[in-house]
Short mmCIF file of C-alpha atoms and ligand atoms in Angstrom, two decimals:
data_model
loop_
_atom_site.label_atom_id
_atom_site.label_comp_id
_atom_site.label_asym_id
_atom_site.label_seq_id
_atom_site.Cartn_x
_atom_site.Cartn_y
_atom_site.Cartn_z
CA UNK A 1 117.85 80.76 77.15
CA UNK A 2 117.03 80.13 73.82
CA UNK A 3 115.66 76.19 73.82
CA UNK A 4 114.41 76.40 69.87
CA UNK A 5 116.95 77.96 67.79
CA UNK A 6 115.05 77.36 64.59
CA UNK A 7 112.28 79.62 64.36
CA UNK A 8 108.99 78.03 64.82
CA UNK A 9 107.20 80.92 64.84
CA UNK A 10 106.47 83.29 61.86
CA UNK A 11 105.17 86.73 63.19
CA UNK A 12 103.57 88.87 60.37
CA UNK A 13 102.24 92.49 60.08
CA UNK A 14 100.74 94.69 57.74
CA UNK A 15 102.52 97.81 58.55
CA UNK A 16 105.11 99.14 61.31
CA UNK A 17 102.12 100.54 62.20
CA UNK A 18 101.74 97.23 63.79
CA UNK A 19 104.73 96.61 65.48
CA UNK A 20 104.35 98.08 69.34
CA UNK A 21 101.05 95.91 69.15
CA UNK A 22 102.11 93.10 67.71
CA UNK A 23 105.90 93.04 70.20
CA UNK A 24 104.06 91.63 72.58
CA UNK A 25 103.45 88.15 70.87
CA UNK A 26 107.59 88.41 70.67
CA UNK A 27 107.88 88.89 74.31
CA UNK A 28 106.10 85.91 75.20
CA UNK A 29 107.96 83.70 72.81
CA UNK A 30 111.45 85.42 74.36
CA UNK A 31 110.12 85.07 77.76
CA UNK A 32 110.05 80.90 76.57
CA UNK A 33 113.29 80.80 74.93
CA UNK A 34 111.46 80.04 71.30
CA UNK A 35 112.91 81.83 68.45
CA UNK A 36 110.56 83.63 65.99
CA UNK A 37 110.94 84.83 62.01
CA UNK A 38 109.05 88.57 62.28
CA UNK A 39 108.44 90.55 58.87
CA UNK A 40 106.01 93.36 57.78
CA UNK A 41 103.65 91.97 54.66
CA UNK A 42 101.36 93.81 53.30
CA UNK A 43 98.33 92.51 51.58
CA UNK A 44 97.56 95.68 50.00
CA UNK A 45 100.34 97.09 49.56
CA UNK A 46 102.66 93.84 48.59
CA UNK A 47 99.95 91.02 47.25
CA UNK A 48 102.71 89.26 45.53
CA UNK A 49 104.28 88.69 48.98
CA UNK A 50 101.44 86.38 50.31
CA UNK A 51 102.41 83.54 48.15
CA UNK A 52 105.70 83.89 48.84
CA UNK A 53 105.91 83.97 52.24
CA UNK A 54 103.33 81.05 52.61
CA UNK A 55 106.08 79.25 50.72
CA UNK A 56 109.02 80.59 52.92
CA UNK A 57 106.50 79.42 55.99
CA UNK A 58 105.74 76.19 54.99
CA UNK A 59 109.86 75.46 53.67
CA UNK A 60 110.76 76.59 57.16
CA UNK A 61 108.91 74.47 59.06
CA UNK A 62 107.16 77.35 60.78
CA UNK A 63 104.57 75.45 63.03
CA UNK A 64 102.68 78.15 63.42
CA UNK A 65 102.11 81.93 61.86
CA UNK A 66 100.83 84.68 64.15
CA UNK A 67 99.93 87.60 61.70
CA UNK A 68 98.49 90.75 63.34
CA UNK A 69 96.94 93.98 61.19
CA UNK A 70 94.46 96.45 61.39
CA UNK A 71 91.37 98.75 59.69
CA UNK A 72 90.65 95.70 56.46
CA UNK A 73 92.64 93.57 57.69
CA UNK A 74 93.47 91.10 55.04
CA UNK A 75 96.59 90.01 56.20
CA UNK A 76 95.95 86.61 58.25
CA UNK A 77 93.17 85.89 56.38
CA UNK A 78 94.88 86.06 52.91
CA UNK A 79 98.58 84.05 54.27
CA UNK A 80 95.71 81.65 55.30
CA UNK A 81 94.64 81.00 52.67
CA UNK A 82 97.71 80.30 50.98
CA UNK A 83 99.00 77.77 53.39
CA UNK A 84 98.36 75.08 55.64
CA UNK A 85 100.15 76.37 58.78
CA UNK A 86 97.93 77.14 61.51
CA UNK A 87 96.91 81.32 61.68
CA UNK A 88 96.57 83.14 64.33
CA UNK A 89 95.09 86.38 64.07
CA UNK A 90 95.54 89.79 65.68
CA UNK A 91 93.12 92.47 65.37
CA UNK A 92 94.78 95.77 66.13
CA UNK A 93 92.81 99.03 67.02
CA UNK A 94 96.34 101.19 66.50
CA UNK A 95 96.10 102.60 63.19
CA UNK A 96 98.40 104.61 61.14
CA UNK A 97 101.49 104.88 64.25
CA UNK A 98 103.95 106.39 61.90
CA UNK A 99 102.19 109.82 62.31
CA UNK A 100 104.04 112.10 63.80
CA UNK A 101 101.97 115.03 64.65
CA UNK A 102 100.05 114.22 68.09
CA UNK A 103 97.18 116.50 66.66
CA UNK A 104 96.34 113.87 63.83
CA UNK A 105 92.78 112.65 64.87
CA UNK A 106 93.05 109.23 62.41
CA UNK A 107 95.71 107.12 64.49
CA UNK A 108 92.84 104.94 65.37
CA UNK A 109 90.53 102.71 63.18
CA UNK A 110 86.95 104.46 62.68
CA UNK A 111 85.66 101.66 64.03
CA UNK A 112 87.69 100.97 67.23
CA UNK A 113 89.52 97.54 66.03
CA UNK A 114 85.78 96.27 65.94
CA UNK A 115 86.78 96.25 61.61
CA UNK A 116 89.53 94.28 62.09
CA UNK A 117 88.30 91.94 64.55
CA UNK A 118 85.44 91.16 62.20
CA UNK A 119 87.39 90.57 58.96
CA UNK A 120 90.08 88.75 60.66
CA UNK A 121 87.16 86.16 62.66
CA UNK A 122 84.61 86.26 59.81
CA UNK A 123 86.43 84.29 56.83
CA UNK A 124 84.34 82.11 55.18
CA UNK A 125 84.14 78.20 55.34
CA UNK A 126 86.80 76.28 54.79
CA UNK A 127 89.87 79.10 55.72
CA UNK A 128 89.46 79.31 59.38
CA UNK A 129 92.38 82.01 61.19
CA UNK A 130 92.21 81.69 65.07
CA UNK A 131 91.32 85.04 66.31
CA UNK A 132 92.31 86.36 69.24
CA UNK A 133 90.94 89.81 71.13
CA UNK A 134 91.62 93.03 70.11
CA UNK A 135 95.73 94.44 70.23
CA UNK A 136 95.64 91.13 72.54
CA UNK A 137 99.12 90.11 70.79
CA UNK A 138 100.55 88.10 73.81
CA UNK A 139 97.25 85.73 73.69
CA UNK A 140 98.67 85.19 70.39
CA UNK A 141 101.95 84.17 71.55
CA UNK A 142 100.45 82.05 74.52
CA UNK A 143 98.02 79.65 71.80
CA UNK A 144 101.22 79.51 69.83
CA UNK A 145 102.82 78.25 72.43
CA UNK A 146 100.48 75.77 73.35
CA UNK A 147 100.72 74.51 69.62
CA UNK A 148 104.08 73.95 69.99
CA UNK A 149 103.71 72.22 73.28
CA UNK A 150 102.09 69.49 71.71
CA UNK A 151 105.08 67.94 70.55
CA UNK A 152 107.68 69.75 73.19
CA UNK A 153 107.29 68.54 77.12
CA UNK A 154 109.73 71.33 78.26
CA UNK A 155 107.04 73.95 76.74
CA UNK A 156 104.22 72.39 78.12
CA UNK A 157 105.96 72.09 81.69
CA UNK A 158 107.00 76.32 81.15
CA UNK A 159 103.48 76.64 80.09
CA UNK A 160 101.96 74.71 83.35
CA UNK A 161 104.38 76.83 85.48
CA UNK A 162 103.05 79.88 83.67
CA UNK A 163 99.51 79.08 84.89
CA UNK A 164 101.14 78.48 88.16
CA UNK A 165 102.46 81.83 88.40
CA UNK A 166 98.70 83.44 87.83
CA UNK A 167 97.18 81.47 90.32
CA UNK A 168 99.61 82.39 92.81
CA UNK A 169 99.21 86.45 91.91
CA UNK A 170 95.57 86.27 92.03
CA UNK A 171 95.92 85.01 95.27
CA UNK A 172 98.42 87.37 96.44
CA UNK A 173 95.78 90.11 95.46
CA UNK A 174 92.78 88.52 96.98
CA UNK A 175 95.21 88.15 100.28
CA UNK A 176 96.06 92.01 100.06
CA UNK A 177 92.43 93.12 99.54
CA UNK A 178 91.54 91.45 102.23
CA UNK A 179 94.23 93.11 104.85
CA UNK A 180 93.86 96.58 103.30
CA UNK A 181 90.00 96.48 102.67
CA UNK A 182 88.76 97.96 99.51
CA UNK A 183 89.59 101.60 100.30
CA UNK A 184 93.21 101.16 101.12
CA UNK A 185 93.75 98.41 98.50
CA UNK A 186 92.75 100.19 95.41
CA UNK A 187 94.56 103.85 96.93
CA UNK A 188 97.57 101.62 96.82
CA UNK A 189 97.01 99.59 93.42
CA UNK A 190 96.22 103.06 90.83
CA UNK A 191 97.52 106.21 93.34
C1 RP5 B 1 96.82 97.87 57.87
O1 RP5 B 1 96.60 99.24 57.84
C2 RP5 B 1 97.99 97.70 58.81
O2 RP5 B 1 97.95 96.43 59.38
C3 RP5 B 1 97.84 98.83 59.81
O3 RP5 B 1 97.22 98.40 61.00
C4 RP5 B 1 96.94 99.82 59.09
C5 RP5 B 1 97.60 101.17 58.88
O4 RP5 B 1 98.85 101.04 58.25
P1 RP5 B 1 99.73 102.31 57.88
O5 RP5 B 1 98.93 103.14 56.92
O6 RP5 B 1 100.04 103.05 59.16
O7 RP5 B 1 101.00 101.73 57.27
O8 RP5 B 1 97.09 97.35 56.62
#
């Protein structure tokens, strides 16, 4: 069910790198039937393109950009900068994917997403970006989703029933640990 056709959503990445991280902001917005406009952007590698997607956002009517990259980070920081539409960020810890060889020891950042989560959080006055947790994508999706809800009741009622749906799991689990005792429960949850 697709209840926006027009994407609202602009998902952004530095690299393909990126992408199995960053796929989970898509699933969310899929899982709500609201369409989203994904590209790869590089500020590094393609400056020029941060102007001119901020301009593609904004002529779009993108309500909201989620842009997710990792190690310097520049990405959400720079598109926010360079537009007025809300940024969220995602700091990724996965780091140079496209390697092939399973022996390569640099697939992660140095720094364990800890130098991504700083540059994206840390811009200075007057630029904000949202930041959510590290590789922590579908947050991402979920705050863009409660943007949008602000001006669409059938999002905000998914949303509620969303919240609904965690209770009731939580509760499931609590119900099971207490039938199967400690032990038993967690043999049965990670065997
Ligand atoms: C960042 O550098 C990207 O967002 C990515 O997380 C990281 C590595 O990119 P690749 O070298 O694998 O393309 O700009």
């Amino acid at each position: 069910m697709n209840i926006m056709k027009k994407a609202l959503v602009g998902i952004i990445m530095g690299s393909s790198s990126d992408s199995r991280i960053m796929h989970a902001a898509a699933e969310i917005l899929d899982e709500f039937g609201v369409s989203h406009d994904d590209q790869i952007i590089s500020a590094h590698r393609t400056p020029t393109r941060l102007d001119e997607y901020a301009k593609y956002a904004e002529k779009n009517g993108f309500k909201v950009i989620i842009a997710g990259a990792g190690g310097a980070a520049h990405l959400p920081g720079m598109i926010a900068s360079h537009t007025v539409v809300p940024v969220i960020g995602v700091p990724i810890l996965v780091y140079n994917d496209k390697q092939q060889k399973k022996s390569d020891k640099h697939k992660f950042s140095a720094f364990g997403g800890l130098d991504s989560l700083l540059s994206i959080s840390e811009m200075p006055s007057g630029s904000p970006v949202v930041t959510v947790g590290v590789n922590k994508a579908g947050n991402a999706g979920i705050y863009a989703l409660k943007i949008l809800a602000n001006e669409s009741s059938s999002i905000k009622k998914m949303l509620k029933s969303h919240k609904d749906k965690q209770h009731k799991s939580v509760l499931k689990e609590s119900e099971d640990l207490k039938r199967l005792g400690l032990k038993k429960f967690v043999k049965k949850k990670f065997k």
